[in-house]
N, CA, C and O atoms as a Tinker XYZ file with bonds, in Angstrom:
   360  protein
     1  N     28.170000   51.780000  -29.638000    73     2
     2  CA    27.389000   52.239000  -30.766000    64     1     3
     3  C     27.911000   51.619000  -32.055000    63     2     4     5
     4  O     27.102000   51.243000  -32.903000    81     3
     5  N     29.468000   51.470000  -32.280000    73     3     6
     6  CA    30.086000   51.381000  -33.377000    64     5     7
     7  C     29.133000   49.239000  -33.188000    63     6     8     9
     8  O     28.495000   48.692000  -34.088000    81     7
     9  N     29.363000   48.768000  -32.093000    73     7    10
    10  CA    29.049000   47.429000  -32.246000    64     9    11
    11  C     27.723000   46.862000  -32.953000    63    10    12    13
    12  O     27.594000   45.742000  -33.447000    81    11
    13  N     26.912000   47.733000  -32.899000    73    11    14
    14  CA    25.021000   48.001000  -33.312000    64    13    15
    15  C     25.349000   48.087000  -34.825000    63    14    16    17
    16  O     25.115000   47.130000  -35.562000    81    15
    17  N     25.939000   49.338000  -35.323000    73    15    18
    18  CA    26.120000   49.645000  -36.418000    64    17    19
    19  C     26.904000   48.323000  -37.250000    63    18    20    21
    20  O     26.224000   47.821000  -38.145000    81    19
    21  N     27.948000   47.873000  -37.071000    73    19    22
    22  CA    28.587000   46.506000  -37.536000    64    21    23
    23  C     27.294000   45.336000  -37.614000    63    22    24    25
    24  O     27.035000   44.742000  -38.660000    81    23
    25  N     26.556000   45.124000  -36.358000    73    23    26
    26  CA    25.770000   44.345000  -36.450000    64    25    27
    27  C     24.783000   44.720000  -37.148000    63    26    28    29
    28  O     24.602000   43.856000  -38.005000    81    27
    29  N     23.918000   45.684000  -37.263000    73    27    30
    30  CA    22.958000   46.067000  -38.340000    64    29    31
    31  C     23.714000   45.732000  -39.607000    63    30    32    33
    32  O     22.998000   45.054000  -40.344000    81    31
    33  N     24.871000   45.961000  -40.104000    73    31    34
    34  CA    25.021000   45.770000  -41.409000    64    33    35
    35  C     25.484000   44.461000  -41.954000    63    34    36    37
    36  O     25.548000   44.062000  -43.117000    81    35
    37  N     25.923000   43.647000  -40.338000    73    35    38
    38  CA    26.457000   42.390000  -40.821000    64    37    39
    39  C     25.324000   41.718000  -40.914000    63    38    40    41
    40  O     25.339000   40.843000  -41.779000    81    39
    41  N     24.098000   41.865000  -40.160000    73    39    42
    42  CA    22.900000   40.662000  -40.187000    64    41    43
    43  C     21.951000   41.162000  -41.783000    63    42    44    45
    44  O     21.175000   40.500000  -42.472000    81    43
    45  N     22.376000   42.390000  -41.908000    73    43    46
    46  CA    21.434000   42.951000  -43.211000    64    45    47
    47  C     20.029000   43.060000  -42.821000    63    46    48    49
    48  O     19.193000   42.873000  -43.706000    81    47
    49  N     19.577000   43.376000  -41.456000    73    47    50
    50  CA    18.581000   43.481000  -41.104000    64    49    51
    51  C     17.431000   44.057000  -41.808000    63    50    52    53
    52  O     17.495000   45.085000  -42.482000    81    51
    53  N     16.221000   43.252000  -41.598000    73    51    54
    54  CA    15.079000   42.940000  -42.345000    64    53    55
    55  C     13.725000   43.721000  -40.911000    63    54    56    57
    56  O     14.094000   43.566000  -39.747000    81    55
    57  N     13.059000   44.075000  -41.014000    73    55    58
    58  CA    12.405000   44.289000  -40.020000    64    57    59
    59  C     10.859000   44.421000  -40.585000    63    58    60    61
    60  O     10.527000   45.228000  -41.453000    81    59
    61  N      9.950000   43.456000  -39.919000    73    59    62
    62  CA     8.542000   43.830000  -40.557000    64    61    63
    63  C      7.590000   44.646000  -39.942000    63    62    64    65
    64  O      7.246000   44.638000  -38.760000    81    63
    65  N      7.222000   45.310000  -40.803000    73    63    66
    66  CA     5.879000   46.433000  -40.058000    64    65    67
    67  C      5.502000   46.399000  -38.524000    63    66    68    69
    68  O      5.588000   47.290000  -37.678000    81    67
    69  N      5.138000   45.332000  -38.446000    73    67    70
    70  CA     4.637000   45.383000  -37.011000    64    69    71
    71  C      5.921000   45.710000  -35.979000    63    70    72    73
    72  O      5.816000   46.409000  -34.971000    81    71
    73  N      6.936000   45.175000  -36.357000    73    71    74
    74  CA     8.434000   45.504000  -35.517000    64    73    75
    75  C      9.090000   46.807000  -35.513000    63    74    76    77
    76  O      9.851000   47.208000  -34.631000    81    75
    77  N      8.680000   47.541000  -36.740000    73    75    78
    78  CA     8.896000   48.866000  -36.733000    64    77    79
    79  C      8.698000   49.840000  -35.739000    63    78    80    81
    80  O      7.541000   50.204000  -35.534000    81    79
    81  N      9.748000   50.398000  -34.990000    73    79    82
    82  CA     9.817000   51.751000  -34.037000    64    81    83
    83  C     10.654000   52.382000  -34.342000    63    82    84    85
    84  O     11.517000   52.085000  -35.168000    81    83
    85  N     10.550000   53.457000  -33.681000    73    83    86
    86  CA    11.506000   54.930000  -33.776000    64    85    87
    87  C     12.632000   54.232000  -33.963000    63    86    88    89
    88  O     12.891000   54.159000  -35.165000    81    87
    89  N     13.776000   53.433000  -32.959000    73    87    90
    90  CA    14.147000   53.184000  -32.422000    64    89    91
    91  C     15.071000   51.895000  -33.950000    63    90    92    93
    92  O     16.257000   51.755000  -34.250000    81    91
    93  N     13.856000   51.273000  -34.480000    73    91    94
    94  CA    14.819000   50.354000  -35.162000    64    93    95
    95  C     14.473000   51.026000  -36.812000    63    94    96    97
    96  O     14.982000   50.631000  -37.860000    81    95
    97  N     13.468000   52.132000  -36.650000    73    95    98
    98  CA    13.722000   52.860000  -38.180000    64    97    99
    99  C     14.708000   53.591000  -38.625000    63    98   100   101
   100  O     14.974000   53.776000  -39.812000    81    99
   101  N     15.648000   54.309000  -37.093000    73    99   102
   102  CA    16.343000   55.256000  -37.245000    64   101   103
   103  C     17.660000   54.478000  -37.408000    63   102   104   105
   104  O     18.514000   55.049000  -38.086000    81   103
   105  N     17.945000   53.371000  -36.944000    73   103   106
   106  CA    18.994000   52.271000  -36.970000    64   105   107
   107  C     18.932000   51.287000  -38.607000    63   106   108   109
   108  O     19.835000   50.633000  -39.129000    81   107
   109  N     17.828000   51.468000  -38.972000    73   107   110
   110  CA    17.999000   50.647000  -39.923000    64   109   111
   111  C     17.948000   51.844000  -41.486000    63   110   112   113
   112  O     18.543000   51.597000  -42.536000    81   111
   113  N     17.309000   52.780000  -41.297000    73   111   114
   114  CA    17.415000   53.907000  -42.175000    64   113   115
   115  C     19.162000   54.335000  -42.306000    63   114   116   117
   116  O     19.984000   54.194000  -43.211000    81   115
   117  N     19.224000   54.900000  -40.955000    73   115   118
   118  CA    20.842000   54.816000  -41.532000    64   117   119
   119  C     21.882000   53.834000  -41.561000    63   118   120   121
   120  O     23.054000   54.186000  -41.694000    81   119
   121  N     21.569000   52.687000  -41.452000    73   119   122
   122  CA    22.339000   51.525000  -41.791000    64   121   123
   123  C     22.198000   52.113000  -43.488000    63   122   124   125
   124  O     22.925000   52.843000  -44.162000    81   123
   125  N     21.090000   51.508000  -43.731000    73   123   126
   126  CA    20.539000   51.972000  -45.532000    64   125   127
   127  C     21.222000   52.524000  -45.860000    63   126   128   129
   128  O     22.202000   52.087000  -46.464000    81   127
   129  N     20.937000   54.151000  -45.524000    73   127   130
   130  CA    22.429000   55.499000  -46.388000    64   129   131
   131  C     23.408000   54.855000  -46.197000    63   130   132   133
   132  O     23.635000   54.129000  -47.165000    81   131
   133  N     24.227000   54.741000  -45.290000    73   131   134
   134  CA    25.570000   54.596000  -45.432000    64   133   135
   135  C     25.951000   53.205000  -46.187000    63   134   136   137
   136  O     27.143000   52.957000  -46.369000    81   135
   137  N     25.094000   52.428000  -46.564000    73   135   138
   138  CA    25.313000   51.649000  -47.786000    64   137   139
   139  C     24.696000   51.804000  -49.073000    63   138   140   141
   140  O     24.638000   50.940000  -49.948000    81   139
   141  N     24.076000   53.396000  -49.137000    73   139   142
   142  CA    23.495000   53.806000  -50.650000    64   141   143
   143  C     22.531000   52.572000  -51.168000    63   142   144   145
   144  O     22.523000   52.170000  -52.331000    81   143
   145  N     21.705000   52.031000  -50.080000    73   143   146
   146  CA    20.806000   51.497000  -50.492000    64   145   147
   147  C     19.436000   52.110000  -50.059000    63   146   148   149
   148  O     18.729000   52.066000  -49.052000    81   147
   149  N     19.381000   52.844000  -51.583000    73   147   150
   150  CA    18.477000   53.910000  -51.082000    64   149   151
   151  C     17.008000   53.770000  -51.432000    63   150   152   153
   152  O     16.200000   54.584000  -50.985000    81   151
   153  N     16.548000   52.553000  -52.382000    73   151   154
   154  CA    15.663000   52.126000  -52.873000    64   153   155
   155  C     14.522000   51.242000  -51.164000    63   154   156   157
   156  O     13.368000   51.256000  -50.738000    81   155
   157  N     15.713000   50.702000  -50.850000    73   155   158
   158  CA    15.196000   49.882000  -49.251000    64   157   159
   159  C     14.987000   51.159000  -48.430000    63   158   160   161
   160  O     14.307000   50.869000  -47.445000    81   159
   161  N     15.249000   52.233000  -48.447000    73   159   162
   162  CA    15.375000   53.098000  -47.382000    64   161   163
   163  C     14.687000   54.187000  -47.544000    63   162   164   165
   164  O     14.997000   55.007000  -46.679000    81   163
   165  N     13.505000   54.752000  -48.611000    73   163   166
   166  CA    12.398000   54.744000  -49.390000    64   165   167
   167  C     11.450000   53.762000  -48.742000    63   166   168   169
   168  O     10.392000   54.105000  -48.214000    81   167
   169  N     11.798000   52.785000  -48.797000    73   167   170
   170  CA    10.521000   51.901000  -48.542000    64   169   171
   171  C     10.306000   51.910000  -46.987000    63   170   172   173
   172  O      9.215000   52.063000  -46.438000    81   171
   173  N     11.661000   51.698000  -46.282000    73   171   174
   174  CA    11.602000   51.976000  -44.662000    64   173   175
   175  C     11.204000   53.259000  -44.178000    63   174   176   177
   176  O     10.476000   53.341000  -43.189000    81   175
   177  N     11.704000   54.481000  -44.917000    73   175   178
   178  CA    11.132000   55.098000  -44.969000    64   177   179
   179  C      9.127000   55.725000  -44.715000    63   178   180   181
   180  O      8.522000   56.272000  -43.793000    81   179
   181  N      8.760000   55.250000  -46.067000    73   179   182
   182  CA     7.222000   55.745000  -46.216000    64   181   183
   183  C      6.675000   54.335000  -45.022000    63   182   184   185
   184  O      5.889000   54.671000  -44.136000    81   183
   185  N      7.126000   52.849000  -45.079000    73   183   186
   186  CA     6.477000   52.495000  -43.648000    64   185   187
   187  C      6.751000   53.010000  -42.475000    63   186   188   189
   188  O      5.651000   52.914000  -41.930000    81   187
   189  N      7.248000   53.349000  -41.931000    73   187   190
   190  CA     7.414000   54.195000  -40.601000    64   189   191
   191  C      6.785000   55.310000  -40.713000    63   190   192   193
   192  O      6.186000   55.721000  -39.719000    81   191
   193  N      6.760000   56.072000  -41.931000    73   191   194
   194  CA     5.766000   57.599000  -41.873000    64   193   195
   195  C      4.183000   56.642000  -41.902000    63   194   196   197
   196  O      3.172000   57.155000  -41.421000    81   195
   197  N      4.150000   55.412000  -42.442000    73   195   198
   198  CA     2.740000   54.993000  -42.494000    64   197   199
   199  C      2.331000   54.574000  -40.793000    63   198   200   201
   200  O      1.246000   54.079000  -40.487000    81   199
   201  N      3.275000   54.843000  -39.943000    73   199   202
   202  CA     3.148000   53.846000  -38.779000    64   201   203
   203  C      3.160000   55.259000  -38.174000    63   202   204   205
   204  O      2.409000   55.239000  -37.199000    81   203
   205  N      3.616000   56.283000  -38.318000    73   203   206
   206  CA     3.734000   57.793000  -37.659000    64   205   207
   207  C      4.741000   57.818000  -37.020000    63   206   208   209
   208  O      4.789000   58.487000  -35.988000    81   207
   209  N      5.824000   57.089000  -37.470000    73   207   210
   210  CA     7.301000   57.532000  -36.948000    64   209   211
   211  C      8.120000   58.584000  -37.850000    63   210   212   213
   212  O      8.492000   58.190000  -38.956000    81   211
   213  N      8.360000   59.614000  -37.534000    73   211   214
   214  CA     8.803000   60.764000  -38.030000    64   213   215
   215  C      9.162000   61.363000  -37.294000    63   214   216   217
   216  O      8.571000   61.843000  -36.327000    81   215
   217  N     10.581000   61.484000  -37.724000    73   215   218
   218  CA    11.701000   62.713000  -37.326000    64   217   219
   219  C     12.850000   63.144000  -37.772000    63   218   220   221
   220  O     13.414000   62.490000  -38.650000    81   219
   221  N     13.214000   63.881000  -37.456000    73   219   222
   222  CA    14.161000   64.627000  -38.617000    64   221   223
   223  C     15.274000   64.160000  -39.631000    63   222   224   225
   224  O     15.424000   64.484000  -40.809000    81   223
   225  N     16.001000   63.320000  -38.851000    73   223   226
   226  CA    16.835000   62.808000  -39.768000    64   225   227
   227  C     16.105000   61.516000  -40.755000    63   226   228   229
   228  O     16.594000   61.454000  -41.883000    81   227
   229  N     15.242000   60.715000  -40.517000    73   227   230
   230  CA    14.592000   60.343000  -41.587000    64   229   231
   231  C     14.079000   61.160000  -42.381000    63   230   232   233
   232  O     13.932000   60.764000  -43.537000    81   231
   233  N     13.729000   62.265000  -42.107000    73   231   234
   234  CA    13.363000   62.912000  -43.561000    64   233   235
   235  C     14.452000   63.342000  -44.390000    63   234   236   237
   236  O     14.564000   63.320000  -45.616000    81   235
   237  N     15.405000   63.825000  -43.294000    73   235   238
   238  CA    16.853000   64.128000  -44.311000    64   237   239
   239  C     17.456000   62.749000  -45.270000    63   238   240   241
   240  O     17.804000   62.800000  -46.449000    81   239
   241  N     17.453000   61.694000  -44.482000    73   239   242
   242  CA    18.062000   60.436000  -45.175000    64   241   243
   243  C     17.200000   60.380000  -46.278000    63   242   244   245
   244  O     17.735000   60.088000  -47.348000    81   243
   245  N     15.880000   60.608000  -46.273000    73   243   246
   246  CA    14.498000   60.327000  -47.483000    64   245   247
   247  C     15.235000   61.610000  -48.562000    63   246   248   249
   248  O     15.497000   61.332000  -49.732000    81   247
   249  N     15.423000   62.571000  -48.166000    73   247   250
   250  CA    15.779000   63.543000  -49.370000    64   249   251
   251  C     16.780000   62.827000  -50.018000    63   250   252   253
   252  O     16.729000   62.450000  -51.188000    81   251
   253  N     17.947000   62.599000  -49.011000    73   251   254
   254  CA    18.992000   62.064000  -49.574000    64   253   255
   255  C     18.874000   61.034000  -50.761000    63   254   256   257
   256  O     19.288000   61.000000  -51.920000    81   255
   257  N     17.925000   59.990000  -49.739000    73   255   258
   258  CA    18.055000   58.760000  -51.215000    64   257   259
   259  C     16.919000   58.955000  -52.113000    63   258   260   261
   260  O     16.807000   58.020000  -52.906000    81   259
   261  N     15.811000   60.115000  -52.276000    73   259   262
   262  CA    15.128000   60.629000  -53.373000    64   261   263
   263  C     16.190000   61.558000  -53.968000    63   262   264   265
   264  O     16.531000   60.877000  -54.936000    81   263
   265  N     16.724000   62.354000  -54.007000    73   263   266
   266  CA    17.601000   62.565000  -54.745000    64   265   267
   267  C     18.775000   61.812000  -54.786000    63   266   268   269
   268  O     19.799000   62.432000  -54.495000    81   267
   269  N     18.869000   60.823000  -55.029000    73   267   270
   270  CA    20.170000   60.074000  -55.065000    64   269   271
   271  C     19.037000   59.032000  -56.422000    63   270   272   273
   272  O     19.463000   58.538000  -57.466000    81   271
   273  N     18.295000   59.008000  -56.155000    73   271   274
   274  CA    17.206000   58.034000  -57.442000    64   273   275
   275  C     16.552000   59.260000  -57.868000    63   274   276   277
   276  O     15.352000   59.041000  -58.033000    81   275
   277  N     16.939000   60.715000  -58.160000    73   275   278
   278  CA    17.039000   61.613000  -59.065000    64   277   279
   279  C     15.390000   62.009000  -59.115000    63   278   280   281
   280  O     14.794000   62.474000  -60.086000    81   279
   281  N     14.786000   61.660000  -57.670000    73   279   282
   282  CA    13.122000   62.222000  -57.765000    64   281   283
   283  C     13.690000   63.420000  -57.082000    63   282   284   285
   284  O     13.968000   63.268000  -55.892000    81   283
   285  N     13.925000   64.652000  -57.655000    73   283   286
   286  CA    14.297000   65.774000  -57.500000    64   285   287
   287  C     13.077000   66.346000  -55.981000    63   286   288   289
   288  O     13.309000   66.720000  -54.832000    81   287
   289  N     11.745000   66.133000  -56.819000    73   287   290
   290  CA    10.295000   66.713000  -55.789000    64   289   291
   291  C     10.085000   66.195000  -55.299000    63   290   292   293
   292  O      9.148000   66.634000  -54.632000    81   291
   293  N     10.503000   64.703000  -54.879000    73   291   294
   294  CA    10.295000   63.963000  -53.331000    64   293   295
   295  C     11.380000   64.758000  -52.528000    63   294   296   297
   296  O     11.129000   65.329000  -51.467000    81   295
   297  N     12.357000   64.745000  -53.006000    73   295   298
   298  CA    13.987000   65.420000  -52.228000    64   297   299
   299  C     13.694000   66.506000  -51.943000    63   298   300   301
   300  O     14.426000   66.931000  -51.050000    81   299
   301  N     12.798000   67.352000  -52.340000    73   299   302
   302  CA    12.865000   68.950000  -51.671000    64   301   303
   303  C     11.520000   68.879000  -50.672000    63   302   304   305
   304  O     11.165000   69.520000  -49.682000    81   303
   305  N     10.922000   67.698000  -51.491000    73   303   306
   306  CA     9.562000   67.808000  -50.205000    64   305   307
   307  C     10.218000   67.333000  -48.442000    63   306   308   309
   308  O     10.023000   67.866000  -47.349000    81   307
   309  N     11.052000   66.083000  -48.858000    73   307   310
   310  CA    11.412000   65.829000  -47.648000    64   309   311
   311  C     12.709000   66.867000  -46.751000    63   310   312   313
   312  O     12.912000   67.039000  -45.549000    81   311
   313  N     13.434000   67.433000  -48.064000    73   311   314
   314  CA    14.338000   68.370000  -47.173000    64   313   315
   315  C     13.364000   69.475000  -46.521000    63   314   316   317
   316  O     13.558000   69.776000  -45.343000    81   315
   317  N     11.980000   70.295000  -47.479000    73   315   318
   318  CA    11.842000   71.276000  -46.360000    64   317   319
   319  C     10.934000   70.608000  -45.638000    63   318   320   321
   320  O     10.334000   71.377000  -44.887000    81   319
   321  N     10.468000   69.116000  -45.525000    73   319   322
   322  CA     9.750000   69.083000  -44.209000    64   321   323
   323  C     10.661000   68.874000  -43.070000    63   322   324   325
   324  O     10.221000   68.923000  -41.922000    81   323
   325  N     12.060000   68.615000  -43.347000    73   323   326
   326  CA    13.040000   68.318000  -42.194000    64   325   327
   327  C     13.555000   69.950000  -41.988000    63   326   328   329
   328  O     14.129000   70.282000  -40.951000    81   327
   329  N     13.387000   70.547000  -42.668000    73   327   330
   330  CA    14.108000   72.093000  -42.540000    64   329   331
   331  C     13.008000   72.528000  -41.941000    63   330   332   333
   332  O     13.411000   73.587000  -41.460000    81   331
   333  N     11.138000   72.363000  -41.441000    73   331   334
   334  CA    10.266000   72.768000  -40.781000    64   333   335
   335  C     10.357000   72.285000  -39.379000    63   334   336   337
   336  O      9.955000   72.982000  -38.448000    81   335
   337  N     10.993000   70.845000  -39.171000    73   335   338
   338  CA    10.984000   70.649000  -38.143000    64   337   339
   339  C     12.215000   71.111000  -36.922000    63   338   340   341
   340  O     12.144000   70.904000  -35.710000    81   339
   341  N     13.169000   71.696000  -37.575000    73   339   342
   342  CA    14.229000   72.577000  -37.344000    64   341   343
   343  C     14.988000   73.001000  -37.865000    63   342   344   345
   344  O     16.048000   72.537000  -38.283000    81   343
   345  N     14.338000   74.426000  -37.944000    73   343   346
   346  CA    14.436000   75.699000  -38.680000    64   345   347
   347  C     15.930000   76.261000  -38.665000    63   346   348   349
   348  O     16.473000   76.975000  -39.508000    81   347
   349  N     16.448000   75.743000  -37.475000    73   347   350
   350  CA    17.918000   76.263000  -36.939000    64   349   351
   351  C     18.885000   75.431000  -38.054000    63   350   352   353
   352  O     19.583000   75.996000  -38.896000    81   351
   353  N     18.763000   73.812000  -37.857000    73   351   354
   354  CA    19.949000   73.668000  -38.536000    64   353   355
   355  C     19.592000   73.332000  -39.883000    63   354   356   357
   356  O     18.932000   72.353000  -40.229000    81   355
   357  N     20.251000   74.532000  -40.868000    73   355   358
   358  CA    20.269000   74.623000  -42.544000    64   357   359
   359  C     20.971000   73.777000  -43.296000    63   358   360
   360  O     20.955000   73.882000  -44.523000    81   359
């Protein structure tokens, strides 16, 4: 896992729409956070919700880097839609 993660951040991976899945949104979203590039991860973000990939921790990472670029009401929209999709963990 740790080898994916090194490689996602060493190639700076780029991925276009059509290449977009669960699979390389959730890999490349949190590549994004954990380099506070939260402007790219916004944008990876709303394409994958445009493609209907959605799940929880992208919405948490989306709060994160809307409030981290201080859009307070994107950040609570995306925390309680991730707090709807499980209610358990607060």
């Amino acid at each position: 896992m740790r080898f994916k993660i090194v490689l996602l951040l060493t190639l700076g991976l780029r991925v276009s729409a059509q290449q977009l899945s669960y699979r390389s949104a959730d890999s490349i979203s949190y590549s994004q956070l954990i380099q506070h590039r939260y402007k790219e991860l916004l944008k990876t973000g709303r394409e994958a919700l445009r493609l209907d990939i959605d799940f929880f921790d992208l919405d948490i990472r989306m709060g994160i880097a809307s409030y981290e670029q201080r859009n307070y009401e994107a950040a609570v929209f995306y925390f309680r839609k991730a707090n709807a999709m499980n209610p358990i963990d607060s």
